[in-house]
Coordinates of C-alpha atoms (C1' of nucleotides) in Angstrom, one line a residue:
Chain A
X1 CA 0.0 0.0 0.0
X2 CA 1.3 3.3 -1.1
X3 CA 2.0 6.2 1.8
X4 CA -0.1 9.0 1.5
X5 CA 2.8 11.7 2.7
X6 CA 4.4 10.0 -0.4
X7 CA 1.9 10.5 -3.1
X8 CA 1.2 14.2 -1.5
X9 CA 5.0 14.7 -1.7
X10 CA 5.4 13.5 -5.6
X11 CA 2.2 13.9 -7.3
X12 CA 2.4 14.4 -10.5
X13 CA 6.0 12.1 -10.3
X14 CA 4.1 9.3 -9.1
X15 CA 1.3 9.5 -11.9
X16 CA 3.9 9.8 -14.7
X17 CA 5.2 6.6 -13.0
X18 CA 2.1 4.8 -13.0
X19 CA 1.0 5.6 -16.0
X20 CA 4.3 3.6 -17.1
X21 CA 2.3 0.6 -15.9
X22 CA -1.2 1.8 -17.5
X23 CA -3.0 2.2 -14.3
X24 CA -5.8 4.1 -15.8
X25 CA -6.6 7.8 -14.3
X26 CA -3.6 8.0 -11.8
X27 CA -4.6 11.8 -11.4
X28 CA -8.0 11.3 -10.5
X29 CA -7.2 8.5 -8.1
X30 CA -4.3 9.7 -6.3
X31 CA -6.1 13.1 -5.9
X32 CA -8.9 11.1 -4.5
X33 CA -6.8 9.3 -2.0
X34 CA -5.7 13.3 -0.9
X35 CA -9.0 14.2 -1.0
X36 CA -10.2 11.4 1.5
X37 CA -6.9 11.9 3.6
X38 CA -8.0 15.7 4.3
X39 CA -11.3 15.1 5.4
X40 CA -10.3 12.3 7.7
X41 CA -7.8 14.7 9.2
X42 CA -10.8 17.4 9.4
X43 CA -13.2 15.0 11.3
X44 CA -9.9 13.9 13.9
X45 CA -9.9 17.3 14.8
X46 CA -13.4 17.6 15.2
X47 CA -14.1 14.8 16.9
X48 CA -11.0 14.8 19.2
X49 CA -11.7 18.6 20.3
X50 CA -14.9 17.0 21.7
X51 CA -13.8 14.6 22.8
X52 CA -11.3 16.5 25.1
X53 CA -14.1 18.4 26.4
X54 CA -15.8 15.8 27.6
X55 CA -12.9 14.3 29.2
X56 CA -12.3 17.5 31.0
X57 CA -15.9 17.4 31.9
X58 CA -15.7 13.9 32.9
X59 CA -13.1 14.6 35.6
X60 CA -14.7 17.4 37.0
X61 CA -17.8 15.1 37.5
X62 CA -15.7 12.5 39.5
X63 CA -14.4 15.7 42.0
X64 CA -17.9 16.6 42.6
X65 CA -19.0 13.4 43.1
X66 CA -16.2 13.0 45.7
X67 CA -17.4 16.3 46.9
X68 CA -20.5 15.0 47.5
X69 CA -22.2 17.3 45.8
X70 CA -24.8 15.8 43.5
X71 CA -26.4 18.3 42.1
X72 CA -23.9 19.8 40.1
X73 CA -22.6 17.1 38.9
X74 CA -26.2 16.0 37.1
X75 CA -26.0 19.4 36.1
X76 CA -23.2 19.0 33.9
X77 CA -23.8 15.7 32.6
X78 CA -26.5 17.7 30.3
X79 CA -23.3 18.9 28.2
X80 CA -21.6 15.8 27.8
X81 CA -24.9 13.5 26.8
X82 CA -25.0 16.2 24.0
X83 CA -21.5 15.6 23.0
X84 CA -21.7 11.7 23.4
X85 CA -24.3 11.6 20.3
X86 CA -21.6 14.3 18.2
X87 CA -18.7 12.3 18.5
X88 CA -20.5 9.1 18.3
X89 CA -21.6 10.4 14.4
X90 CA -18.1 12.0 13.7
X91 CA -16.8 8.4 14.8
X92 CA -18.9 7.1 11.9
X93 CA -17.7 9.4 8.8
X94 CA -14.3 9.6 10.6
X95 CA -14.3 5.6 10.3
X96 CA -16.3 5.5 7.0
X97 CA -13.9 7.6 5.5
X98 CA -11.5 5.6 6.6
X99 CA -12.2 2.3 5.1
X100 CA -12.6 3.9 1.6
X101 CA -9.4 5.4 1.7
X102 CA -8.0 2.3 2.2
X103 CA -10.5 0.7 0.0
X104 CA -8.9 2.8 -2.8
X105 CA -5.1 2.4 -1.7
X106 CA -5.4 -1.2 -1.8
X107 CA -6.5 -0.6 -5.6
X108 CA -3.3 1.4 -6.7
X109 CA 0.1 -0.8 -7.4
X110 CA 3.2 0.1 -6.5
X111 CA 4.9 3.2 -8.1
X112 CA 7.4 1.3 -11.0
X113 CA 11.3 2.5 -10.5
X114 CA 12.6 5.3 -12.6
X115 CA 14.2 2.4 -14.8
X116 CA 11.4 1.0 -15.4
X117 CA 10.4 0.8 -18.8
X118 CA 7.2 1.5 -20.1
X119 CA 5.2 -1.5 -21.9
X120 CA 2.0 -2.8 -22.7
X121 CA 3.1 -6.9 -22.1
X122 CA 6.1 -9.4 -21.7
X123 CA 6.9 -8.6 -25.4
X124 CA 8.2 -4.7 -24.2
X125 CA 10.2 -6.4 -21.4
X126 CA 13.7 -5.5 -21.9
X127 CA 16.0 -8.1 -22.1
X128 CA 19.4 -7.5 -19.7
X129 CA 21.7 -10.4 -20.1
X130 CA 21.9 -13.7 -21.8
X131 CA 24.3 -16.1 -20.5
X132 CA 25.3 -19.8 -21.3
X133 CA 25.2 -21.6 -24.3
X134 CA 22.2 -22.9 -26.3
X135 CA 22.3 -26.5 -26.9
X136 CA 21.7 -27.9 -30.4
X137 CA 20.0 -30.9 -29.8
X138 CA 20.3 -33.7 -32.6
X139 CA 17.5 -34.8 -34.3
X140 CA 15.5 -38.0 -32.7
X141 CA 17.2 -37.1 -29.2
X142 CA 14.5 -33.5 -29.3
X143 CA 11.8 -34.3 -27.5
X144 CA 10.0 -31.9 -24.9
X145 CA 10.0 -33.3 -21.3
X146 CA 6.0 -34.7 -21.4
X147 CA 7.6 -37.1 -23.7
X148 CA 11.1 -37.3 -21.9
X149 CA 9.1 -37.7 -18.2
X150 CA 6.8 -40.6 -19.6
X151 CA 9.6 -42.7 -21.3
X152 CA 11.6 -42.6 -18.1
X153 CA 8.4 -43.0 -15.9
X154 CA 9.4 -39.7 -13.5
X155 CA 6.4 -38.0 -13.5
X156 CA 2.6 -39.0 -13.7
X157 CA 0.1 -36.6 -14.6
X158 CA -2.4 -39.4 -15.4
X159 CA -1.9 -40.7 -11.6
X160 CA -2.1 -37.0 -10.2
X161 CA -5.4 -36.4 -12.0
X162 CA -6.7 -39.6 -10.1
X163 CA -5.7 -38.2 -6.6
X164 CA -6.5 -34.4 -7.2
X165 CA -6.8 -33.2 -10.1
X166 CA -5.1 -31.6 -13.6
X167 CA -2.2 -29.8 -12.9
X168 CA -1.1 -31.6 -9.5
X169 CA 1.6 -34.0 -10.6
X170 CA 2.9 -36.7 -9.3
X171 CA 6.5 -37.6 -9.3
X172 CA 8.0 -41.0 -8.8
X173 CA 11.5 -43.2 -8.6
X174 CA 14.6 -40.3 -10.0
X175 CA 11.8 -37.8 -10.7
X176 CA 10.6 -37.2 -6.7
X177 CA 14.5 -37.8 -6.1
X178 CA 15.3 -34.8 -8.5
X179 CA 12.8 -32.5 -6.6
X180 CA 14.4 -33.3 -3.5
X181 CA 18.3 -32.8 -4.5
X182 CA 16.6 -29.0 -6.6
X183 CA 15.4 -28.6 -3.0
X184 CA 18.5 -29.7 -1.0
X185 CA 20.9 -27.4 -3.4
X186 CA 18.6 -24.7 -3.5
X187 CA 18.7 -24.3 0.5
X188 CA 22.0 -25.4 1.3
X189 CA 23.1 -22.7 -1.6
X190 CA 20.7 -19.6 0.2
X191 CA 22.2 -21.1 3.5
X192 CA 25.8 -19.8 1.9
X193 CA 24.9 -16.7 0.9
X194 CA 23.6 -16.1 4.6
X195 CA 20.3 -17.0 4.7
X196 CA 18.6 -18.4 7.6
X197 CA 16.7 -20.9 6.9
X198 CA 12.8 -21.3 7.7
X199 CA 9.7 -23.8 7.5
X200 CA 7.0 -22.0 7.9
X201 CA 2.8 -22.5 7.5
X202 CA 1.6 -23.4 3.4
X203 CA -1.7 -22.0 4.7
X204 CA -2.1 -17.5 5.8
X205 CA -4.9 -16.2 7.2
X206 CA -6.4 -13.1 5.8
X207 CA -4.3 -10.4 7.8
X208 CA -1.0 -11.7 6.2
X209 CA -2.4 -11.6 2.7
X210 CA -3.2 -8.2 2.7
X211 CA 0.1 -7.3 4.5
X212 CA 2.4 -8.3 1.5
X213 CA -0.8 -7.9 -1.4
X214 CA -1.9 -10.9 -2.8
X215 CA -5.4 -10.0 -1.0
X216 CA -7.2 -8.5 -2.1
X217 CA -5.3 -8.2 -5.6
X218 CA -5.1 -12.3 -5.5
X219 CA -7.8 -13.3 -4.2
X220 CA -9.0 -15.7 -7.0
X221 CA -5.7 -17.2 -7.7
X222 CA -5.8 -18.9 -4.3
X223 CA -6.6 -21.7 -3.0
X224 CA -9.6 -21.1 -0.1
X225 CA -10.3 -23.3 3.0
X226 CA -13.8 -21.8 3.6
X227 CA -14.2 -23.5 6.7
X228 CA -11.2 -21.7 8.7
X229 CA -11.0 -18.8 6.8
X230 CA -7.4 -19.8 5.1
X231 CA -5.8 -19.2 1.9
X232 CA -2.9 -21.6 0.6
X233 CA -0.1 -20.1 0.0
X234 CA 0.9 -19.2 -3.4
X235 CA 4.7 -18.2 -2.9
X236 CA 6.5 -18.9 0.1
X237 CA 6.9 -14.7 0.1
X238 CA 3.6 -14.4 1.6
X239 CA 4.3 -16.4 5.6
X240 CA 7.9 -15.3 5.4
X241 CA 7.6 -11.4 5.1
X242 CA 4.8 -12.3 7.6
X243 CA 7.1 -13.4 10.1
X244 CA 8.1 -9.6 10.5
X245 CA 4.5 -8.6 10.5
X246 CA 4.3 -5.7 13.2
X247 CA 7.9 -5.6 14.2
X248 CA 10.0 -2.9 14.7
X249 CA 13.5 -3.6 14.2
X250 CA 17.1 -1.9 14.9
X251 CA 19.2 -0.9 12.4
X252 CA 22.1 -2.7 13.2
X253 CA 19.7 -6.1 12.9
X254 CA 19.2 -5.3 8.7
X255 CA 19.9 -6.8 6.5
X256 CA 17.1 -9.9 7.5
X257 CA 17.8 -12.2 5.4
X258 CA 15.9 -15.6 5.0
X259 CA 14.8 -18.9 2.8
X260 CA 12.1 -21.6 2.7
X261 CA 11.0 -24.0 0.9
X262 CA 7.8 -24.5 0.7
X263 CA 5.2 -26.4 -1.8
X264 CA 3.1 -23.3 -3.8
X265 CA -0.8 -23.6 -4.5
X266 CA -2.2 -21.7 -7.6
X267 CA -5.5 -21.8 -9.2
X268 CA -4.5 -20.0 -12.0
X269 CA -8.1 -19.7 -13.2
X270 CA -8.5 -19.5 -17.4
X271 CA -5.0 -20.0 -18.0
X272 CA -4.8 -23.3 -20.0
X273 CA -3.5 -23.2 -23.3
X274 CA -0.6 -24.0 -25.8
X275 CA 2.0 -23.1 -23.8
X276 CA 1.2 -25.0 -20.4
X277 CA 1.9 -28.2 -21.3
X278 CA 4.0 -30.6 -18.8
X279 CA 5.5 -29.2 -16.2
X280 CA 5.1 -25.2 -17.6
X281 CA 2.4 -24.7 -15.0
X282 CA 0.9 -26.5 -12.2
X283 CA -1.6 -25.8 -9.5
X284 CA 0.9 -27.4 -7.0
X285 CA 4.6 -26.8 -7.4
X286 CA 7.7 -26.5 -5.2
X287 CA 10.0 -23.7 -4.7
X288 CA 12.6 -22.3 -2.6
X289 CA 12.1 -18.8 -1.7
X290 CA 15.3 -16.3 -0.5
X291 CA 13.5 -12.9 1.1
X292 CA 15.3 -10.2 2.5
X293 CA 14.3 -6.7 4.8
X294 CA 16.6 -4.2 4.2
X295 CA 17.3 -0.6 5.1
X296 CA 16.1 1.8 2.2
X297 CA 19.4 2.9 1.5
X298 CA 20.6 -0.6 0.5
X299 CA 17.4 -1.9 -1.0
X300 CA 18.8 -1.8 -4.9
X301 CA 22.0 -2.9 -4.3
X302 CA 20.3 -5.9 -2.4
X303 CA 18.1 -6.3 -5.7
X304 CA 21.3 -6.8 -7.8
X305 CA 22.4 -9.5 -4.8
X306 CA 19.9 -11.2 -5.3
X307 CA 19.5 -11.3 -8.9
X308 CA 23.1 -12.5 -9.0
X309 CA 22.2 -15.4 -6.8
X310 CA 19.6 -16.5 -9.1
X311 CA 22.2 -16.3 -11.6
X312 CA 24.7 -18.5 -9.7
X313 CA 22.5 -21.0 -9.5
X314 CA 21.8 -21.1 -12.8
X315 CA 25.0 -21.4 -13.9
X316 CA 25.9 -24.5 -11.2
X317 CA 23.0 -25.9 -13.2
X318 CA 24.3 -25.2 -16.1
X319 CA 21.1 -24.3 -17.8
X320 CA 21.8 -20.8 -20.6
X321 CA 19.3 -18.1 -19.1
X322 CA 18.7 -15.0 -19.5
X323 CA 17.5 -11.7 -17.3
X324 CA 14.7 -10.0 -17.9
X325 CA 13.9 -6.2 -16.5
X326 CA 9.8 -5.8 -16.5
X327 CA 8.2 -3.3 -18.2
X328 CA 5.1 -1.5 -16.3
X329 CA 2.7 -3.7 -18.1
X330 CA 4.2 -6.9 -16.8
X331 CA 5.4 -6.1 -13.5
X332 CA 3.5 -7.0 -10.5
X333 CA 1.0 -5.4 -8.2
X334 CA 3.1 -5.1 -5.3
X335 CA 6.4 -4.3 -7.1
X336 CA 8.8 -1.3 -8.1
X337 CA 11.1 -3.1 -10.0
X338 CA 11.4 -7.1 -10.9
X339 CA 14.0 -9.1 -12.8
X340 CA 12.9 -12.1 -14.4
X341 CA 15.8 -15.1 -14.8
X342 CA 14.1 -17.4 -18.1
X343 CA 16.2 -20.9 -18.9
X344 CA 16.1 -22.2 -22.3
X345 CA 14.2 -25.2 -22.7
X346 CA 15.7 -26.8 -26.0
X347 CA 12.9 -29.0 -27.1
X348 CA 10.2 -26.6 -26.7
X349 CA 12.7 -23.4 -28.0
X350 CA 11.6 -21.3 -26.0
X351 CA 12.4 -19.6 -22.5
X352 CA 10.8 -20.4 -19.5
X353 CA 10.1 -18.0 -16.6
X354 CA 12.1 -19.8 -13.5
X355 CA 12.7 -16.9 -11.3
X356 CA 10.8 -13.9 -10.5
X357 CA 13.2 -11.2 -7.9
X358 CA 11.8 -7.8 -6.8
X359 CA 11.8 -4.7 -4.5
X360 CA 8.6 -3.5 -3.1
X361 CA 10.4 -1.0 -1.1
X362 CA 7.6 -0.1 1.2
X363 CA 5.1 -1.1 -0.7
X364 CA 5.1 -3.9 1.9
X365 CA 6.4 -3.0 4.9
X366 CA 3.3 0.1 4.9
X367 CA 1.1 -2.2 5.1
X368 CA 2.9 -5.4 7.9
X369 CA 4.3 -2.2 9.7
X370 CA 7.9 -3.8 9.1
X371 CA 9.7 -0.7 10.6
X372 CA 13.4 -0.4 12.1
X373 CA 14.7 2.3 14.5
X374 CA 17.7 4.7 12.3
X375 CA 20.8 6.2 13.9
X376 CA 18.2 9.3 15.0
X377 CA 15.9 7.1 16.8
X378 CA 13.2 7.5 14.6
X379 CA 10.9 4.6 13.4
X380 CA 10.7 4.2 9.7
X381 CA 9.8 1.6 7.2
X382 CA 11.9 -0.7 6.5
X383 CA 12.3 -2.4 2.5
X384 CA 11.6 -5.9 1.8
X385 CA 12.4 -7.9 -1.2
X386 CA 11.9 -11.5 -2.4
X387 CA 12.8 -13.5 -5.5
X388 CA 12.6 -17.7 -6.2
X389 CA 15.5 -19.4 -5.9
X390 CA 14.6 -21.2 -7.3
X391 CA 11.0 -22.7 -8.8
X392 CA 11.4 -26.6 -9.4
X393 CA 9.0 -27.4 -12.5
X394 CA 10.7 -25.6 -15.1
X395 CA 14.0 -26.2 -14.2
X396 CA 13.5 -29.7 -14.2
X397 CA 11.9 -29.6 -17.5
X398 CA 15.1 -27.6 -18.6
X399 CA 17.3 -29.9 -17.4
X400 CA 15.3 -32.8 -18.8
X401 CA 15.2 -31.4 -22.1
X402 CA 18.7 -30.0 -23.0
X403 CA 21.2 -33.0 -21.5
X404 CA 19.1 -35.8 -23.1
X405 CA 20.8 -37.9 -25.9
X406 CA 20.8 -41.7 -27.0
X407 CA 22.0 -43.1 -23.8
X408 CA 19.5 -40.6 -21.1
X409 CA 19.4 -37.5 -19.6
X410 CA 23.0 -36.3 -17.9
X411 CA 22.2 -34.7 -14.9
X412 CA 24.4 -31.4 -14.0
X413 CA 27.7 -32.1 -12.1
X414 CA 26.2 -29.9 -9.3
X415 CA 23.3 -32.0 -8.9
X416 CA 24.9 -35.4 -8.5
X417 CA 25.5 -35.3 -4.8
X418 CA 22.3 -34.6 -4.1
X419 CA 20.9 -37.4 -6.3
X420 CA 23.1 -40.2 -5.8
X421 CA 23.1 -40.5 -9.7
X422 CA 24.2 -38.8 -12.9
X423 CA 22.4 -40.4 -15.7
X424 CA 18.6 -41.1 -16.4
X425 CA 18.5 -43.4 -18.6
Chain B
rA1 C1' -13.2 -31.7 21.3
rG2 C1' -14.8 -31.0 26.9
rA3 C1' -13.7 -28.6 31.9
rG4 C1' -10.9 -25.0 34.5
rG5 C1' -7.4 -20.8 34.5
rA6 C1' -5.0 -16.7 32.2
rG7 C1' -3.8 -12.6 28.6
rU8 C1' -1.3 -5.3 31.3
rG9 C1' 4.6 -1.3 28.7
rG10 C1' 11.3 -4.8 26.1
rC11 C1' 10.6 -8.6 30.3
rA12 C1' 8.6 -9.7 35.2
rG13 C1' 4.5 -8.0 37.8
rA14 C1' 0.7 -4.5 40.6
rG15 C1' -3.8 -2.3 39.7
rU16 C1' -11.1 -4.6 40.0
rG17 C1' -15.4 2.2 38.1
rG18 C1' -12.8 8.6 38.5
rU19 C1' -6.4 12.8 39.1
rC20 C1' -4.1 5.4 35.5
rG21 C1' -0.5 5.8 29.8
rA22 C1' -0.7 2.9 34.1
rA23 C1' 3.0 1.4 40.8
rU24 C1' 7.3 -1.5 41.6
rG25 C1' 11.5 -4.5 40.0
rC26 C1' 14.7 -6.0 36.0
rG27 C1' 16.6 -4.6 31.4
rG28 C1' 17.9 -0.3 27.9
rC29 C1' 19.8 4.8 27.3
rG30 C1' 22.3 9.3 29.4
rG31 C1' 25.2 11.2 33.6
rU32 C1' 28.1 11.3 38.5
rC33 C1' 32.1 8.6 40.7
rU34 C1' 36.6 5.6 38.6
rU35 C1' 43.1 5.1 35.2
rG36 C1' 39.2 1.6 33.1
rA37 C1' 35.3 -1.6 34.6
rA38 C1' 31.9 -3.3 38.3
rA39 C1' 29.0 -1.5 42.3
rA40 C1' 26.4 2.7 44.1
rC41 C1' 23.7 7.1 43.1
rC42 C1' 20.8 10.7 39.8
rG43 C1' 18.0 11.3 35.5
rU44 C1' 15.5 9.1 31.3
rU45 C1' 13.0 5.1 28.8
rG46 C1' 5.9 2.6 24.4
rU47 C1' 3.1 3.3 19.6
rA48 C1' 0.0 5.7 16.2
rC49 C1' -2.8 9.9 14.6
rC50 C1' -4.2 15.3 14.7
rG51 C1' -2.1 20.3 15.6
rC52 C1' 2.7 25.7 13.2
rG53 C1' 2.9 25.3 18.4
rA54 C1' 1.1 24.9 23.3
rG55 C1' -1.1 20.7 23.4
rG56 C1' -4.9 17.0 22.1
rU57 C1' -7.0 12.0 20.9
rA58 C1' -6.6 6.7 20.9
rC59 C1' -4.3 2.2 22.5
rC60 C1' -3.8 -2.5 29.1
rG61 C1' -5.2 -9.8 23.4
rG62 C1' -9.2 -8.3 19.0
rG63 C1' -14.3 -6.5 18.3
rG64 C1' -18.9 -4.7 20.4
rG65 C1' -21.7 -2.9 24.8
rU66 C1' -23.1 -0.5 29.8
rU67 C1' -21.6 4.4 32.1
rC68 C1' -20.9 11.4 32.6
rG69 C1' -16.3 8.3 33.1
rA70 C1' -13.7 1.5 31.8
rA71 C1' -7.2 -1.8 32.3
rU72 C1' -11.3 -2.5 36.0
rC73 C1' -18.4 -4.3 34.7
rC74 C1' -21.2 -7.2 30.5
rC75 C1' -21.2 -9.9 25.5
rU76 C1' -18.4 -12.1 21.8
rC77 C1' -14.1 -13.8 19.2
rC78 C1' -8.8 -15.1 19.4
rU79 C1' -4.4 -16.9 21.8
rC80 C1' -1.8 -19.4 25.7
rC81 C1' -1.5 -22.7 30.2
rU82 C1' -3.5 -27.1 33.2
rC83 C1' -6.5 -31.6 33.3
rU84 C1' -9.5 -35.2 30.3
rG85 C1' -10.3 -37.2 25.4
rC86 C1' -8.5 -37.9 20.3
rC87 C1' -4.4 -38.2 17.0
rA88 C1' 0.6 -37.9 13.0

RNA sequence: AGAGGAGUGGCAGAGUGGUCGAAUGCGGCGGUCUUGAAAACCGUUGUACCGCGAGGUACCGGGGGUUCGAAUCCCUCCUCCUCUGCCA
């Protein structure tokens, strides 16, 4: 959620922002959100003015009373029975007023990052870096990994259907064992770069959805146990920056740095088509998540940390990616600024999205109160930032696709370890 | 899941209708003393909003109510502890 005292401060900066990412009328909306912020502040004043006099009036009652004298005190209860019914109405508009400023807040996105380019969709996304070489794969050794998965028996879709539904796979023998080496590496990797590692809840109540923005931007990509009021997760970002949820920190404690793993839930409503084939998108995945809370000052340079992680581990898996800076039609609700790391998946020539790392700034932290205490004492919010390190589905299909050849699938040297095996074959 | 008990400031813990934003202790911060440290002593020490300021308002688990006035009384929800039951 966006800070008033921010937009107020950079008007017509943060409507020539947001236009970058086609939020329609930023001018009317913003000036709305001023709009509703003045007349809250009007009917504080109001109400609290009266609200002091009958405090004051209050106390004199409680002498009299101890006085003994009776009268008088009846006398001036009059006044405050009069004020009760005032403030009680200016309660209302004050909270009215209230709730749609919010209401409206929760509708604007973050303000995209002065580097941000304008776009309409993925196509305007500029492309940052490609790294690694593109296999050549040889003709009858070209297949995409449905095929691949199904002729080594790794994966069942048929099975998962059975159990759940489409889009909840089931993996079996080297398959399930590849998930759990991705996982292993993944965290023992964060765990290196200094991050502490957490399990936390796969479901969030509704308070820690709205704190990092998937609710109520979201709410129809989640999962929904009515019963207990609980959403499954969709990215292990939303319980970790939860953790910090109402905390105020000190500065010396920043950078916060953690990772999970966790299994992600996603309806992904209307999305089925051409390009979701195998293991392109699931309802139920697996990912390791790296999140850090910074201080402002460091937030970008974190960004870059991060996104050079990614990288790392992309290159231990020797998979050829590349990096992707979001334009303001693709980039996310909650974000200011989002690289995307894509691997090349050889069979099906194409990239595939495997990482997603972003800055909110305090896009977040406004809203979970994520605040730390500066050199001057004085509470501020603090930055947060998250980014997958990494998602499994795509990078297995990756990895499935560009080491296979006439005698299996090579698995990358970095991998073995974990997997107790270097060929599937 | 049933019965009982409890939720107060960073922590411990008092307060059961009026001057309580809240005693006291510990911790934290500043200072005196000391070559330095400890001890001792003095002072200070929550958050948010409104106001140019003086200052004001709200917050004692959350929400609602009674009252001129609520940490204190009532309703409701949540959480934790103990016992019983169930269970990976």
């Amino acid at each position: 959620m966006l800070q008033v005292n921010e937009i107020r401060a950079n008007f017509s900066q943060a409507c020539e922002r947001l236009n970058a990412r086609n939020f329609e009328n930023p001018e009317e909306v913003l000036g709305n959100v001023l709009k509703l912020e003045d007349l809250r502040k009007q009917i504080q004043l109001e109400r609290d003015t009266l609200q002091a006099e009958s405090n004051t009036i209050s106390k004199q009652i409680g002498k009299l009373m101890q006085a003994g004298n009776k009268e008088e005190a009846e006398k001036i209860k009059l006044r405050t029975s009069e004020i009760k019914t005032q403030v009680k109405s200016l309660e209302e508009s004050y909270s009215q007023t209230e709730t749609e400023l919010t209401q409206i807040l929760y509708t604007i996105p973050n303000i995209p990052h002065s580097s941000v380019p304008a776009g309409k969709s993925a196509e305007d996304n500029e492309i940052v870096l490609e790294n690694g070489t593109v296999p050549q794969l040889e003709e009858g050794n070209k297949s995409p990994h449905w095929e691949l998965i199904k002729k080594y028996d790794i994966v069942d879709f048929e099975l998962g259907v059975k159990i759940a539904g489409a889009g909840f796979p089931v993996y079996k023998g080297k398959g399930a064992k590849m998930q759990r080496a991705l996982i292993n590496f993944f965290l023992d990797e964060a765990e290196k770069a200094g991050y502490t590692e957490v399990q936390p809840p796969i479901l969030i109540n509704e308070e820690s959805g709205y704190a990092t923005g998937q609710l109520p931007d979201k709410e129809g990509q989640m999962y929904f146990a009515q019963e207990d009021g609980l959403y499954l997760i969709p990215t292990a970002e939303v319980p970790i920056t939860n953790m910090y949820r109402d905390v105020i920190l000190q500065e010396d404690e920043l950078p916060k740095k953690n990772t999970g793993y966790t299994p992600c839930f996603r309806r992904e409503a209307g999305s089925w088509g051409a390009h979701v084939r195998g293991l392109n998108r699931l309802h139920q995945f697996d990912k390791v998540e790296i999140v850090q809370v910074t201080h402002p000052d460091n937030s970008y340079n974190t960004l870059e940390e991060m996104s050079l992680h990614v990288q790392g581990l992309l290159q231990k898996l020797e998979l050829p990616y590349r990096v992707l800076r979001l334009c303001g039609g693709d980039l996310g609700f909650t974000s200011a600024l989002t690289f995307d790391m894509e691997v090349y998946s050889a069979a099906q020539e194409r990239w595939l999205e495997v990482s997603s790392v972003s800055n909110f700034e305090t896009y977040q932290t406004n809203r979970l109160k994520l605040r730390f205490k500066n050199k001057d004492k004085k509470t501020v919010l603090a930055h947060t930032l998250n980014g997958s390190a990494l998602a499994l589905p795509r990078i297995m299909a990756a990895i499935l696709e560009n080491n296979q050849s006439e005698n299996g699938i090579k698995m990358p040297k970095a991998l073995v370890p974990y997997l107790g095996f270097d060929t599937i074959a």
